């Protein structure tokens, strides 16, 4: 195919600015999907995406417009799925930058735009939702020029809902985005930018050919994994899978090579041929670094092998998940899983339960700490229960994030108050316009991952937007708070927290567990402790039985004898009794602030 007629592009925007709706209109206007088959959120093929109205997985599709072929990738918008965006940009020459004409530039718009500029991609900016009564396209076109440096007369105005301006956008894509480079006769270099597991055909990979030609039947080498497989089928998505004989430079499609081992076709892998192999792999993506960790345990211990298989398959389609086995005295066998953020963790847990029929308990989220020990060694800890004893710790370093918040100026005070409550340090306050403010803070990641985003939205009535990026490690006054039930520590409730907040956390946790743990035949003390020091206590009172009911007369010694007998029985029960903790108690650790 003529390379000059190919365009590879991605759609980037802040969450809820209309990326998926725009993809629907592009499919409709280019005639890729017939009006009879069309449905809203066509490329979002997961139930959870439709229910929540968000894109979780990037989706690629091939469109035709005026003798040109457009390889389109629809990307997620939430900050937790920024890794998906970086993968899609590596397979493109240009992007459509979508800005809501009623809201203007948001934090994630800036982050994704800078990511595109780092990749030297051509940017086609457009204002969406111009059909809304609240739309102010002139105001926000000027804002785009001031902040991003894109001339206002080059900013297109469209409505993804009504289809207004879509043909002009397609023309602009063909004019402004360059054609791909690459020689079809060079050694093959194809980039895998996404994969998913099909139970009947094995791994189905999304590939973008950079140089050379990928042909059906070729013997292929996966360069990072070192595996060799034969290409059973290659094809393009129109948006249904359509087999083709070959894919040339600049073309994107799918590859099926009968791969059963999920680790052999990871995202970022370079594919070449065995006979005329490329000298070196393409520049891969940065390995995604998990930011939030939690333990996942099956409610039924027999489901542990199923959970391991499910996580293996999940990691194929989402390479940003990490997991390793761990054991908890309270919960049995499970996995310590790493995620990019709290929403990412919530989505993965829900997908595991829905797609694989698992019933899971997730422990409270934590982050990765660096512990400097008194003997001079350094330990990396992502599980609070793995923290060494207090006397062996010299200092603990925690990860900090640089947080960018864009908010209407009327909410500046309440946003600053929230950031200061979370131990934030202000770096910058800048007015982008008389109505909008950009705030930059450095905040400990542990303070961001719990409910910072929810609090921000509720304090600003949903108008503020958030973006964050790592800002290194710093030493902090951190302690591990343990929760003891009947004198036994429950590792699932352990939490590493700042010393100033430790007493408050221990008190809240004890009060919450007192409400949730059912009464036993003996008193159950619930204690929060830092090392050997108890900082809070509550007691679940024993079920009462009136042993004196039958003792309606006689000497007091008869009553005392019965009470002593009962006391001995309770003492024995307490020494051998085991406290059953209901699942709601573990979930409550996540929702402690409610």
mmCIF file of C-alpha atoms in Angstrom, residues 227-428:
data_model
loop_
_atom_site.group_PDB
_atom_site.id
_atom_site.type_symbol
_atom_site.label_atom_id
_atom_site.label_comp_id
_atom_site.label_asym_id
_atom_site.label_seq_id
_atom_site.Cartn_x
_atom_site.Cartn_y
_atom_site.Cartn_z
ATOM 1 C CA UNK A 227 10.668 -16.622 21.556
ATOM 2 C CA UNK A 228 10.058 -17.821 17.979
ATOM 3 C CA UNK A 229 6.537 -18.283 16.571
ATOM 4 C CA UNK A 230 4.879 -18.541 13.180
ATOM 5 C CA UNK A 231 2.371 -15.854 12.114
ATOM 6 C CA UNK A 232 -0.886 -17.838 11.828
ATOM 7 C CA UNK A 233 -2.957 -14.801 10.886
ATOM 8 C CA UNK A 234 -2.419 -11.092 10.409
ATOM 9 C CA UNK A 235 -5.117 -8.571 9.643
ATOM 10 C CA UNK A 236 -6.665 -5.161 10.201
ATOM 11 C CA UNK A 237 -9.591 -4.007 12.346
ATOM 12 C CA UNK A 238 -12.423 -2.476 10.311
ATOM 13 C CA UNK A 239 -13.512 -2.556 13.256
ATOM 14 C CA UNK A 240 -14.141 -6.315 12.964
ATOM 15 C CA UNK A 241 -10.998 -8.397 12.452
ATOM 16 C CA UNK A 242 -10.305 -8.758 8.705
ATOM 17 C CA UNK A 243 -7.387 -11.040 7.656
ATOM 18 C CA UNK A 244 -4.857 -9.692 5.107
ATOM 19 C CA UNK A 245 -1.767 -11.189 3.466
ATOM 20 C CA UNK A 246 0.735 -8.531 4.572
ATOM 21 C CA UNK A 247 1.163 -5.303 6.563
ATOM 22 C CA UNK A 248 3.683 -2.735 5.295
ATOM 23 C CA UNK A 249 5.435 0.235 6.965
ATOM 24 C CA UNK A 250 3.021 2.558 8.747
ATOM 25 C CA UNK A 251 0.161 0.040 8.817
ATOM 26 C CA UNK A 252 -1.430 -1.105 12.071
ATOM 27 C CA UNK A 253 -3.342 -4.321 12.616
ATOM 28 C CA UNK A 254 -3.412 -7.492 14.657
ATOM 29 C CA UNK A 255 -1.176 -10.569 14.858
ATOM 30 C CA UNK A 256 -2.117 -14.106 15.957
ATOM 31 C CA UNK A 257 0.811 -16.518 16.327
ATOM 32 C CA UNK A 258 -0.654 -19.277 18.519
ATOM 33 C CA UNK A 259 1.101 -17.933 21.643
ATOM 34 C CA UNK A 260 -0.173 -19.505 24.853
ATOM 35 C CA UNK A 261 2.390 -18.084 27.302
ATOM 36 C CA UNK A 262 1.134 -14.647 28.241
ATOM 37 C CA UNK A 263 4.671 -13.343 28.966
ATOM 38 C CA UNK A 264 5.928 -13.753 25.375
ATOM 39 C CA UNK A 265 3.900 -10.956 23.766
ATOM 40 C CA UNK A 266 4.057 -8.128 26.292
ATOM 41 C CA UNK A 267 3.235 -4.575 25.252
ATOM 42 C CA UNK A 268 6.394 -2.822 24.057
ATOM 43 C CA UNK A 269 7.776 -6.012 22.460
ATOM 44 C CA UNK A 270 9.514 -5.750 19.066
ATOM 45 C CA UNK A 271 8.685 -8.403 16.448
ATOM 46 C CA UNK A 272 11.102 -9.259 13.610
ATOM 47 C CA UNK A 273 11.551 -12.159 11.172
ATOM 48 C CA UNK A 274 13.938 -15.055 11.851
ATOM 49 C CA UNK A 275 15.419 -15.100 8.332
ATOM 50 C CA UNK A 276 16.185 -11.364 7.896
ATOM 51 C CA UNK A 277 16.236 -10.200 11.503
ATOM 52 C CA UNK A 278 16.566 -6.596 12.667
ATOM 53 C CA UNK A 279 19.843 -5.750 14.432
ATOM 54 C CA UNK A 280 18.191 -4.314 17.557
ATOM 55 C CA UNK A 281 14.708 -3.809 19.003
ATOM 56 C CA UNK A 282 12.778 -0.561 18.816
ATOM 57 C CA UNK A 283 12.947 1.834 21.730
ATOM 58 C CA UNK A 284 10.455 0.264 24.090
ATOM 59 C CA UNK A 285 8.262 2.054 26.543
ATOM 60 C CA UNK A 286 9.372 2.897 30.027
ATOM 61 C CA UNK A 287 8.351 0.110 32.348
ATOM 62 C CA UNK A 288 5.262 1.303 34.205
ATOM 63 C CA UNK A 289 6.062 1.834 37.877
ATOM 64 C CA UNK A 290 3.296 0.742 40.235
ATOM 65 C CA UNK A 291 2.365 3.423 42.750
ATOM 66 C CA UNK A 292 -0.332 1.756 44.866
ATOM 67 C CA UNK A 293 -0.086 -1.717 46.398
ATOM 68 C CA UNK A 294 -2.714 -3.897 48.019
ATOM 69 C CA UNK A 295 -3.158 -7.540 48.943
ATOM 70 C CA UNK A 296 -5.780 -9.547 47.026
ATOM 71 C CA UNK A 297 -7.038 -12.760 48.582
ATOM 72 C CA UNK A 298 -9.763 -15.173 47.426
ATOM 73 C CA UNK A 299 -12.603 -15.496 49.959
ATOM 74 C CA UNK A 300 -12.546 -19.238 49.206
ATOM 75 C CA UNK A 301 -8.958 -20.528 49.570
ATOM 76 C CA UNK A 302 -9.564 -23.115 46.809
ATOM 77 C CA UNK A 303 -9.715 -20.257 44.263
ATOM 78 C CA UNK A 304 -6.030 -19.335 44.761
ATOM 79 C CA UNK A 305 -4.831 -21.134 41.527
ATOM 80 C CA UNK A 306 -7.721 -19.497 39.612
ATOM 81 C CA UNK A 307 -6.646 -16.070 40.912
ATOM 82 C CA UNK A 308 -3.057 -16.703 39.753
ATOM 83 C CA UNK A 309 -4.246 -17.667 36.231
ATOM 84 C CA UNK A 310 -6.606 -14.682 36.109
ATOM 85 C CA UNK A 311 -3.825 -12.240 37.067
ATOM 86 C CA UNK A 312 -1.541 -13.780 34.397
ATOM 87 C CA UNK A 313 -4.185 -13.192 31.718
ATOM 88 C CA UNK A 314 -5.009 -9.728 33.054
ATOM 89 C CA UNK A 315 -1.337 -8.689 32.906
ATOM 90 C CA UNK A 316 -1.286 -9.582 29.216
ATOM 91 C CA UNK A 317 -3.859 -6.916 28.366
ATOM 92 C CA UNK A 318 -2.595 -4.512 31.040
ATOM 93 C CA UNK A 319 1.194 -4.727 31.394
ATOM 94 C CA UNK A 320 1.205 -2.167 34.224
ATOM 95 C CA UNK A 321 0.003 -4.681 36.850
ATOM 96 C CA UNK A 322 2.585 -6.378 39.049
ATOM 97 C CA UNK A 323 1.894 -9.211 41.489
ATOM 98 C CA UNK A 324 3.749 -11.665 43.701
ATOM 99 C CA UNK A 325 2.472 -14.338 46.128
ATOM 100 C CA UNK A 326 2.113 -13.499 49.808
ATOM 101 C CA UNK A 327 0.619 -15.144 52.877
ATOM 102 C CA UNK A 328 -1.461 -13.519 55.591
ATOM 103 C CA UNK A 329 -2.195 -15.089 58.961
ATOM 104 C CA UNK A 330 -5.737 -13.683 58.816
ATOM 105 C CA UNK A 331 -6.542 -14.150 55.114
ATOM 106 C CA UNK A 332 -4.493 -17.159 53.957
ATOM 107 C CA UNK A 333 -2.801 -17.287 50.538
ATOM 108 C CA UNK A 334 -3.065 -14.375 48.110
ATOM 109 C CA UNK A 335 -1.077 -11.909 46.002
ATOM 110 C CA UNK A 336 0.529 -8.535 46.633
ATOM 111 C CA UNK A 337 -0.531 -6.495 43.598
ATOM 112 C CA UNK A 338 0.840 -3.177 42.318
ATOM 113 C CA UNK A 339 -1.311 -0.638 40.427
ATOM 114 C CA UNK A 340 -0.880 2.785 38.856
ATOM 115 C CA UNK A 341 -3.541 4.374 41.068
ATOM 116 C CA UNK A 342 -6.661 3.828 43.136
ATOM 117 C CA UNK A 343 -9.100 3.796 40.179
ATOM 118 C CA UNK A 344 -6.799 1.343 38.375
ATOM 119 C CA UNK A 345 -6.898 -0.921 41.459
ATOM 120 C CA UNK A 346 -10.695 -0.692 41.691
ATOM 121 C CA UNK A 347 -11.169 -1.476 37.971
ATOM 122 C CA UNK A 348 -8.805 -4.482 38.019
ATOM 123 C CA UNK A 349 -10.501 -5.929 41.098
ATOM 124 C CA UNK A 350 -13.929 -5.546 39.489
ATOM 125 C CA UNK A 351 -12.700 -7.112 36.224
ATOM 126 C CA UNK A 352 -11.214 -10.088 38.099
ATOM 127 C CA UNK A 353 -14.522 -10.682 39.861
ATOM 128 C CA UNK A 354 -16.666 -10.267 36.727
ATOM 129 C CA UNK A 355 -14.573 -11.862 33.996
ATOM 130 C CA UNK A 356 -13.170 -14.761 36.032
ATOM 131 C CA UNK A 357 -15.968 -15.362 38.573
ATOM 132 C CA UNK A 358 -13.719 -14.751 41.599
ATOM 133 C CA UNK A 359 -14.796 -13.495 45.024
ATOM 134 C CA UNK A 360 -11.973 -11.352 46.429
ATOM 135 C CA UNK A 361 -10.951 -9.440 49.540
ATOM 136 C CA UNK A 362 -8.654 -6.450 48.922
ATOM 137 C CA UNK A 363 -6.638 -5.015 51.820
ATOM 138 C CA UNK A 364 -6.076 -1.294 52.398
ATOM 139 C CA UNK A 365 -3.933 0.384 49.688
ATOM 140 C CA UNK A 366 -0.326 1.246 50.534
ATOM 141 C CA UNK A 367 2.712 2.680 48.709
ATOM 142 C CA UNK A 368 6.367 1.629 48.363
ATOM 143 C CA UNK A 369 8.677 2.829 51.144
ATOM 144 C CA UNK A 370 12.474 2.786 51.454
ATOM 145 C CA UNK A 371 13.636 1.815 54.927
ATOM 146 C CA UNK A 372 17.174 2.790 55.950
ATOM 147 C CA UNK A 373 18.198 0.353 58.694
ATOM 148 C CA UNK A 374 20.576 1.009 61.576
ATOM 149 C CA UNK A 375 23.129 -1.453 60.116
ATOM 150 C CA UNK A 376 23.454 0.736 56.991
ATOM 151 C CA UNK A 377 21.394 -1.478 54.625
ATOM 152 C CA UNK A 378 18.317 -0.304 52.705
ATOM 153 C CA UNK A 379 15.060 -2.226 52.389
ATOM 154 C CA UNK A 380 12.221 -1.575 49.906
ATOM 155 C CA UNK A 381 8.859 -2.309 51.548
ATOM 156 C CA UNK A 382 5.451 -2.270 49.820
ATOM 157 C CA UNK A 383 3.600 -4.225 52.511
ATOM 158 C CA UNK A 384 3.219 -2.660 55.986
ATOM 159 C CA UNK A 385 3.486 -6.083 57.651
ATOM 160 C CA UNK A 386 7.006 -6.471 56.142
ATOM 161 C CA UNK A 387 8.270 -3.357 57.957
ATOM 162 C CA UNK A 388 11.195 -4.276 60.279
ATOM 163 C CA UNK A 389 10.965 -3.689 64.080
ATOM 164 C CA UNK A 390 11.177 -0.069 65.255
ATOM 165 C CA UNK A 391 14.596 -0.525 66.901
ATOM 166 C CA UNK A 392 16.158 -1.596 63.561
ATOM 167 C CA UNK A 393 14.915 1.471 61.631
ATOM 168 C CA UNK A 394 17.105 4.543 61.194
ATOM 169 C CA UNK A 395 14.751 6.427 58.830
ATOM 170 C CA UNK A 396 11.885 5.774 56.422
ATOM 171 C CA UNK A 397 11.637 7.500 53.028
ATOM 172 C CA UNK A 398 8.275 7.814 51.255
ATOM 173 C CA UNK A 399 7.462 8.727 47.618
ATOM 174 C CA UNK A 400 6.288 12.284 46.923
ATOM 175 C CA UNK A 401 4.235 13.461 43.965
ATOM 176 C CA UNK A 402 4.035 16.784 42.170
ATOM 177 C CA UNK A 403 0.315 17.456 41.922
ATOM 178 C CA UNK A 404 -1.151 19.954 39.429
ATOM 179 C CA UNK A 405 -4.690 21.148 40.112
ATOM 180 C CA UNK A 406 -6.659 23.371 37.711
ATOM 181 C CA UNK A 407 -9.706 24.926 39.376
ATOM 182 C CA UNK A 408 -12.070 27.898 39.062
ATOM 183 C CA UNK A 409 -10.601 30.741 41.155
ATOM 184 C CA UNK A 410 -13.600 30.732 43.553
ATOM 185 C CA UNK A 411 -12.430 27.366 44.952
ATOM 186 C CA UNK A 412 -8.761 28.343 45.462
ATOM 187 C CA UNK A 413 -9.067 28.546 49.265
ATOM 188 C CA UNK A 414 -10.759 25.177 49.757
ATOM 189 C CA UNK A 415 -8.258 23.411 47.440
ATOM 190 C CA UNK A 416 -5.309 24.960 49.317
ATOM 191 C CA UNK A 417 -6.834 23.830 52.625
ATOM 192 C CA UNK A 418 -7.189 20.244 51.325
ATOM 193 C CA UNK A 419 -3.569 20.158 50.087
ATOM 194 C CA UNK A 420 -2.243 21.496 53.410
ATOM 195 C CA UNK A 421 -4.278 18.908 55.353
ATOM 196 C CA UNK A 422 -2.529 16.248 53.266
ATOM 197 C CA UNK A 423 0.960 17.550 54.202
ATOM 198 C CA UNK A 424 1.304 19.362 50.859
ATOM 199 C CA UNK A 425 3.922 22.011 50.104
ATOM 200 C CA UNK A 426 2.953 24.730 47.620
ATOM 201 C CA UNK A 427 5.267 25.171 44.621
ATOM 202 C CA UNK A 428 3.309 27.520 42.377
#
